[in-house]
Amino acid sequence: MPSGSAIDPDILLAWYDRHARRLPWRARPGEQPDPYHVWLSEIMLQQTTVPAVKNYYEKFLTLWPRVEDLAAAPADAVMAAWAGLGYYARARNLHACAKAVADDHGGRFPDSEEGLRALPGIGAYTAAAIAAIAFGRRAVVVDGNIERVVTRLNRLAEPLPGAKPAIRALTDAITPDRRAGDFAQAMMDLGATICTPRKPACVLCPWQEPCAARAAGDQVLYPVKAAKRAVPVRRGAAFVAVRADGAVLVRRRPESGLLGGMLEVPGSAWRADAPLPKRPEAPPLAGDWRACLAPATHVFTHFRLELTVFSGAFGQEIAAPDGLRWLPAVEIATAAFPTAMRKVLAVAFD
């Protein structure tokens, strides 16, 4: 239940004016936010930390300074620039959204939540964030940091994810009509720097007085989360074929689905009911395959992947089978391999 003191948004905005984080995508005080910058950062920040995003954001702006530049870029170049950031459907949707903005909106992002949600890859949260931050629209913005702040302010006992509608309603109740973008960013900063998951710095918080969880002394209990389920494991084989000139045999994954459109080395299906293979079954090329000592492992959102890595050396004259190609050695470092495949290559070349 909330405490007796009112939750005043102006108090938070005054704190934000003094303590706002300086981030590459944020407009400085007095500057008009660039919707392209806001959109790009919000897509990259989905399920990804600020430190991980900074270099990617700056790289994208260097390569494609305007949304029209990104729209005109080859899809392979966009996927390669995104490689390592994870959740690769975001990269495909990013490119599709840039094309839609360039082709259908004259290079200008819609300035309403409804218009933004009609674009590829923009959901309810991202539309609200862009509408508020880039265009000053009053919108209810709720990310993970804001969930933590709001559940502590109100000592909300309902566990996530079921509590999301209540959290949104509570956030709506304190979102001001003016400076909605600053308010959303202030809430994010409060959660990121003061109202942290462990050891929140309540003595520095501008809202310490109205915070019900601080008054009860049980801040770290919020937000309440449903019990985690065991993470399933999938296993399979990956084949790293290396030609005499250093080229590696690769293929492109289907455009839809997990890691869609990314490069990978050939391998078996990933099965939940299978042990790690000890012998190379159905390799892409006939030859002398060696099992590496350690498997390659990677944790996705919903499962853990374990792959036995088989490596093989082949002559310069060996042709790539249908559906595969030899990737030149000089392109391996910058190719659009997802992190899971980078781990496979690291095991093979160790």
Coordinates of C-alpha atoms in Angstrom, one line a residue:
M1 CA 0.0 0.0 0.0
P2 CA 1.2 3.5 -0.7
S3 CA 2.5 5.8 2.1
G4 CA 0.7 8.9 3.3
S5 CA 2.8 11.4 1.4
A6 CA 1.9 12.4 -2.1
I7 CA 4.2 11.3 -4.9
D8 CA 5.0 14.7 -6.6
P9 CA 6.5 14.5 -10.1
D10 CA 8.0 18.0 -9.8
I11 CA 10.3 16.8 -7.0
L12 CA 11.6 14.1 -9.3
L13 CA 12.0 16.5 -12.2
A14 CA 14.0 18.9 -10.1
W15 CA 16.3 16.0 -9.1
Y16 CA 16.6 15.0 -12.8
D17 CA 17.6 18.6 -13.7
R18 CA 20.6 18.3 -11.4
H19 CA 21.5 14.6 -11.8
A20 CA 20.5 13.4 -15.3
R21 CA 22.8 10.9 -16.8
R22 CA 24.7 12.1 -19.9
L23 CA 24.0 9.4 -22.5
P24 CA 25.0 9.6 -26.2
W25 CA 21.4 9.5 -27.4
R26 CA 20.0 12.1 -25.1
A27 CA 19.6 15.7 -26.1
R28 CA 21.3 18.2 -24.0
P29 CA 19.2 20.7 -22.0
G30 CA 17.6 23.2 -24.4
E31 CA 18.2 20.9 -27.4
Q32 CA 15.4 19.3 -29.4
P33 CA 15.7 15.5 -29.3
D34 CA 16.3 13.8 -32.6
P35 CA 13.6 11.1 -33.1
Y36 CA 16.0 8.9 -35.1
H37 CA 18.5 8.9 -32.2
V38 CA 15.7 8.2 -29.7
W39 CA 14.3 5.4 -31.8
L40 CA 17.7 3.8 -32.5
S41 CA 18.6 3.8 -28.8
E42 CA 15.3 2.5 -27.6
I43 CA 15.4 -0.5 -30.0
M44 CA 19.0 -1.3 -29.0
L45 CA 18.2 -0.9 -25.3
Q46 CA 15.5 -3.5 -25.3
Q47 CA 16.7 -6.3 -22.9
T48 CA 20.2 -4.9 -23.2
T49 CA 22.2 -2.7 -20.8
V50 CA 23.3 0.8 -21.4
P51 CA 27.1 0.0 -21.3
A52 CA 26.6 -2.7 -23.9
V53 CA 24.6 -0.4 -26.2
K54 CA 26.9 2.7 -26.3
N55 CA 29.5 1.5 -28.8
Y56 CA 26.8 -0.1 -31.1
Y57 CA 24.8 3.1 -31.1
E58 CA 27.8 5.2 -31.9
K59 CA 28.9 2.8 -34.7
F60 CA 25.4 2.8 -36.3
L61 CA 25.4 6.6 -36.3
T62 CA 28.8 6.7 -37.9
L63 CA 27.8 4.3 -40.6
W64 CA 24.3 5.6 -41.1
P65 CA 23.8 9.2 -39.7
R66 CA 20.2 9.5 -40.9
V67 CA 17.3 7.1 -41.0
E68 CA 17.4 7.3 -44.8
D69 CA 21.0 6.1 -44.8
L70 CA 20.1 3.1 -42.6
A71 CA 17.1 2.4 -44.9
A72 CA 19.4 2.3 -48.0
A73 CA 22.0 0.1 -46.3
P74 CA 22.3 -3.6 -47.4
A75 CA 20.6 -6.0 -44.9
D76 CA 23.8 -8.0 -44.6
A77 CA 25.7 -4.8 -43.5
V78 CA 23.0 -4.0 -40.8
M79 CA 23.1 -7.6 -39.5
A80 CA 26.9 -7.5 -39.4
A81 CA 27.0 -4.2 -37.5
W82 CA 24.4 -5.6 -35.0
A83 CA 26.3 -8.9 -34.5
G84 CA 27.0 -9.5 -30.8
L85 CA 24.1 -7.3 -29.5
G86 CA 21.7 -10.2 -29.4
Y87 CA 18.0 -10.6 -30.0
Y88 CA 18.5 -10.4 -33.8
A89 CA 14.9 -10.0 -34.7
R90 CA 15.4 -6.4 -33.5
A91 CA 18.0 -5.8 -36.2
R92 CA 15.7 -7.1 -39.0
N93 CA 12.9 -5.0 -37.6
L94 CA 15.2 -2.0 -37.3
H95 CA 16.0 -2.2 -41.0
A96 CA 12.4 -2.7 -41.9
C97 CA 11.3 0.2 -39.8
A98 CA 13.9 2.5 -41.3
K99 CA 12.7 1.6 -44.8
A100 CA 9.1 2.3 -43.7
V101 CA 10.0 5.7 -42.3
A102 CA 12.0 6.6 -45.3
D103 CA 9.6 5.3 -47.9
D104 CA 6.2 5.9 -46.4
H105 CA 6.8 8.9 -44.1
G106 CA 9.3 11.0 -46.0
G107 CA 12.1 10.2 -43.4
R108 CA 10.0 11.6 -40.5
F109 CA 8.9 9.4 -37.6
P110 CA 5.2 9.7 -36.7
D111 CA 4.8 11.8 -33.5
S112 CA 2.0 9.8 -31.9
E113 CA 1.9 6.4 -30.1
E114 CA -0.6 5.1 -32.6
G115 CA 1.5 6.1 -35.6
L116 CA 4.7 4.7 -34.1
R117 CA 3.1 1.4 -33.2
A118 CA 2.2 0.9 -36.9
L119 CA 5.9 0.7 -37.7
P120 CA 7.8 -2.6 -37.7
G121 CA 9.4 -3.6 -34.4
I122 CA 7.8 -0.8 -32.3
G123 CA 5.6 -2.1 -29.5
A124 CA 3.7 -0.4 -26.8
Y125 CA 6.7 0.5 -24.6
T126 CA 8.9 1.7 -27.4
A127 CA 6.1 3.8 -28.9
A128 CA 5.4 5.4 -25.6
A129 CA 9.1 6.2 -25.0
I130 CA 9.6 7.7 -28.4
A131 CA 6.4 9.7 -28.2
A132 CA 7.3 11.1 -24.8
I133 CA 11.1 11.6 -25.3
A134 CA 11.3 12.7 -28.9
F135 CA 8.0 14.5 -29.3
G136 CA 7.0 15.6 -25.7
R137 CA 3.7 13.7 -25.8
R138 CA 2.2 12.6 -22.5
A139 CA 2.7 8.8 -22.6
V140 CA 3.0 6.2 -19.9
V141 CA 6.5 4.7 -20.2
V142 CA 7.3 1.6 -18.1
D143 CA 10.6 -0.3 -18.4
G144 CA 12.3 -2.5 -15.9
N145 CA 13.8 0.4 -13.9
I146 CA 10.4 2.1 -13.7
E147 CA 8.7 -1.2 -12.6
R148 CA 11.1 -1.3 -9.7
V149 CA 10.5 2.3 -8.7
V150 CA 6.8 2.1 -8.8
T151 CA 6.4 -1.2 -7.0
R152 CA 8.6 0.1 -4.2
L153 CA 6.8 3.4 -4.0
N154 CA 3.5 1.6 -3.6
R155 CA 4.8 -1.6 -1.9
L156 CA 2.9 -3.6 -4.6
A157 CA 2.8 -7.2 -3.5
E158 CA 1.4 -8.7 -6.7
P159 CA 4.2 -10.6 -8.5
L160 CA 5.4 -9.9 -12.0
P161 CA 4.4 -10.4 -14.8
G162 CA 0.8 -10.3 -13.5
A163 CA 1.4 -7.0 -11.8
K164 CA 2.1 -5.1 -15.1
P165 CA -1.4 -3.6 -15.6
A166 CA -1.4 -2.3 -12.0
I167 CA 2.1 -0.9 -12.4
R168 CA 1.1 0.9 -15.6
A169 CA -2.0 2.3 -13.9
L170 CA 0.1 3.6 -11.0
T171 CA 2.7 5.1 -13.4
D172 CA -0.1 6.7 -15.3
A173 CA -1.4 8.3 -12.1
I174 CA 1.9 10.1 -11.5
T175 CA 2.9 11.0 -15.1
P176 CA 2.6 14.7 -15.6
D177 CA 1.2 16.4 -18.6
R178 CA 4.3 18.6 -19.1
R179 CA 7.8 17.4 -19.5
A180 CA 6.6 13.8 -20.0
G181 CA 9.8 12.8 -21.8
D182 CA 12.0 14.2 -19.0
F183 CA 9.8 12.5 -16.5
A184 CA 10.2 9.1 -18.2
Q185 CA 14.0 9.5 -18.4
A186 CA 14.0 10.7 -14.7
M187 CA 12.2 7.5 -13.7
M188 CA 14.7 5.4 -15.7
D189 CA 17.7 7.3 -14.1
L190 CA 16.2 6.9 -10.6
G191 CA 15.9 3.2 -11.0
A192 CA 19.4 2.8 -12.6
T193 CA 21.3 5.0 -10.1
I194 CA 19.4 5.2 -6.8
C195 CA 16.6 2.7 -6.7
T196 CA 18.8 -0.2 -7.7
P197 CA 17.9 -3.9 -7.3
R198 CA 20.3 -4.4 -4.4
K199 CA 21.3 -1.9 -1.8
P200 CA 19.1 1.1 -3.0
A201 CA 20.5 4.4 -1.9
C202 CA 17.3 5.6 -0.3
V203 CA 19.0 8.4 1.6
L204 CA 19.7 10.1 -1.7
C205 CA 16.3 9.4 -3.3
P206 CA 14.1 12.5 -4.0
W207 CA 11.0 10.3 -3.2
Q208 CA 12.2 8.8 0.0
E209 CA 9.3 10.3 2.0
P210 CA 6.4 8.9 0.0
C211 CA 8.0 5.5 -0.6
A212 CA 6.0 2.9 1.2
A213 CA 8.7 0.2 0.9
R214 CA 11.3 2.5 2.4
A215 CA 9.0 3.2 5.3
A216 CA 8.6 -0.6 5.9
G217 CA 12.2 -1.3 5.4
D218 CA 11.7 -4.0 2.8
Q219 CA 12.7 -2.3 -0.4
V220 CA 14.7 -5.2 -1.8
L221 CA 11.6 -7.4 -1.8
Y222 CA 10.1 -5.4 -4.7
P223 CA 9.2 -6.0 -7.4
V224 CA 7.9 -9.3 -6.4
K225 CA 8.6 -11.9 -9.1
A226 CA 7.0 -15.3 -9.8
A227 CA 9.2 -18.3 -9.1
K228 CA 11.6 -19.0 -11.9
R229 CA 11.1 -22.2 -14.0
A230 CA 14.1 -24.5 -14.6
V231 CA 15.9 -23.5 -17.9
P232 CA 15.6 -26.3 -20.4
V233 CA 18.7 -27.4 -22.2
R234 CA 19.1 -28.1 -25.9
R235 CA 22.0 -30.0 -27.4
G236 CA 23.5 -30.6 -30.8
A237 CA 26.6 -30.5 -33.0
A238 CA 28.4 -27.7 -34.8
F239 CA 30.9 -28.3 -37.6
V240 CA 33.8 -25.9 -38.2
A241 CA 35.3 -26.7 -41.5
V242 CA 38.5 -24.7 -42.3
R243 CA 40.0 -24.6 -45.7
A244 CA 43.8 -24.4 -46.3
D245 CA 43.5 -20.6 -46.9
G246 CA 41.7 -20.0 -43.6
A247 CA 38.2 -19.8 -45.1
V248 CA 35.3 -21.2 -43.0
L249 CA 32.3 -23.1 -44.3
V250 CA 29.1 -21.2 -43.4
R251 CA 25.4 -20.9 -44.2
R252 CA 22.7 -18.4 -43.5
R253 CA 19.9 -19.1 -41.2
P254 CA 16.3 -18.7 -42.4
E255 CA 15.1 -15.1 -42.2
S256 CA 12.3 -15.9 -39.7
G257 CA 12.8 -17.5 -36.3
L258 CA 15.6 -17.6 -33.8
L259 CA 18.8 -15.8 -35.1
G260 CA 17.0 -15.2 -38.4
G261 CA 19.2 -14.1 -41.3
M262 CA 22.5 -14.5 -39.3
L263 CA 25.5 -16.6 -40.4
E264 CA 26.3 -19.9 -38.7
V265 CA 28.5 -22.9 -39.2
P266 CA 26.6 -26.0 -40.3
G267 CA 25.4 -28.3 -37.6
S268 CA 22.7 -30.6 -36.4
A269 CA 19.3 -29.7 -35.0
W270 CA 19.2 -28.4 -31.4
R271 CA 17.2 -31.0 -29.4
A272 CA 15.9 -31.0 -25.9
D273 CA 15.9 -34.7 -25.6
A274 CA 19.4 -35.5 -26.8
P275 CA 22.8 -35.9 -25.1
L276 CA 25.9 -34.2 -26.4
P277 CA 27.0 -36.0 -29.6
K278 CA 30.4 -37.8 -29.3
R279 CA 30.8 -38.6 -33.0
P280 CA 30.3 -36.5 -36.1
E281 CA 27.0 -37.6 -37.5
A282 CA 26.0 -36.3 -41.0
P283 CA 28.8 -33.7 -41.3
P284 CA 28.6 -31.3 -44.2
L285 CA 31.8 -32.7 -45.8
A286 CA 33.4 -36.1 -45.7
G287 CA 36.7 -35.9 -43.8
D288 CA 38.6 -36.3 -40.6
W289 CA 36.6 -34.5 -37.9
R290 CA 38.0 -33.9 -34.4
A291 CA 35.8 -33.3 -31.4
C292 CA 37.0 -30.3 -29.4
L293 CA 37.6 -30.9 -25.7
A294 CA 34.9 -28.5 -24.4
P295 CA 31.4 -27.8 -25.8
A296 CA 30.3 -24.4 -26.8
T297 CA 27.5 -23.1 -24.5
H298 CA 25.2 -20.1 -24.8
V299 CA 22.2 -19.1 -22.8
F300 CA 19.2 -17.8 -24.8
T301 CA 16.1 -16.2 -23.2
H302 CA 14.2 -19.5 -22.9
F303 CA 16.9 -22.2 -23.1
R304 CA 20.5 -23.1 -22.6
L305 CA 22.4 -24.4 -25.7
E306 CA 25.2 -26.9 -25.6
L307 CA 27.0 -27.8 -28.8
T308 CA 29.8 -30.4 -29.4
V309 CA 32.2 -28.6 -31.7
F310 CA 33.8 -30.7 -34.4
S311 CA 36.6 -29.2 -36.4
G312 CA 38.1 -30.3 -39.7
A313 CA 40.8 -29.2 -42.1
F314 CA 40.2 -29.3 -45.9
G315 CA 42.1 -28.6 -49.0
Q316 CA 41.8 -25.5 -51.2
E317 CA 40.1 -27.5 -53.9
I318 CA 37.1 -28.6 -51.8
A319 CA 33.9 -27.0 -53.1
A320 CA 31.1 -25.9 -50.7
P321 CA 28.0 -28.1 -50.7
D322 CA 24.7 -26.7 -51.9
G323 CA 23.3 -24.0 -49.5
L324 CA 26.8 -23.4 -48.0
R325 CA 29.7 -21.2 -48.9
W326 CA 33.3 -20.6 -47.9
L327 CA 33.7 -17.4 -45.9
P328 CA 37.1 -15.8 -46.6
A329 CA 39.4 -15.6 -43.6
V330 CA 39.6 -11.8 -43.8
E331 CA 35.8 -11.5 -43.4
I332 CA 35.4 -13.8 -40.4
A333 CA 36.0 -11.0 -37.8
T334 CA 33.3 -8.7 -39.2
A335 CA 30.8 -11.2 -40.5
A336 CA 27.2 -11.4 -39.1
F337 CA 27.8 -14.3 -36.7
P338 CA 25.6 -14.2 -33.5
T339 CA 27.3 -14.6 -30.2
A340 CA 26.5 -18.3 -30.0
M341 CA 28.4 -18.9 -33.2
R342 CA 31.3 -16.7 -32.1
K343 CA 31.6 -19.1 -29.1
V344 CA 31.6 -22.1 -31.4
L345 CA 34.4 -20.5 -33.5
A346 CA 36.3 -19.7 -30.3
V347 CA 36.2 -23.3 -29.2
A348 CA 37.3 -24.6 -32.6
F349 CA 40.2 -22.2 -32.9
D350 CA 41.4 -22.5 -29.3

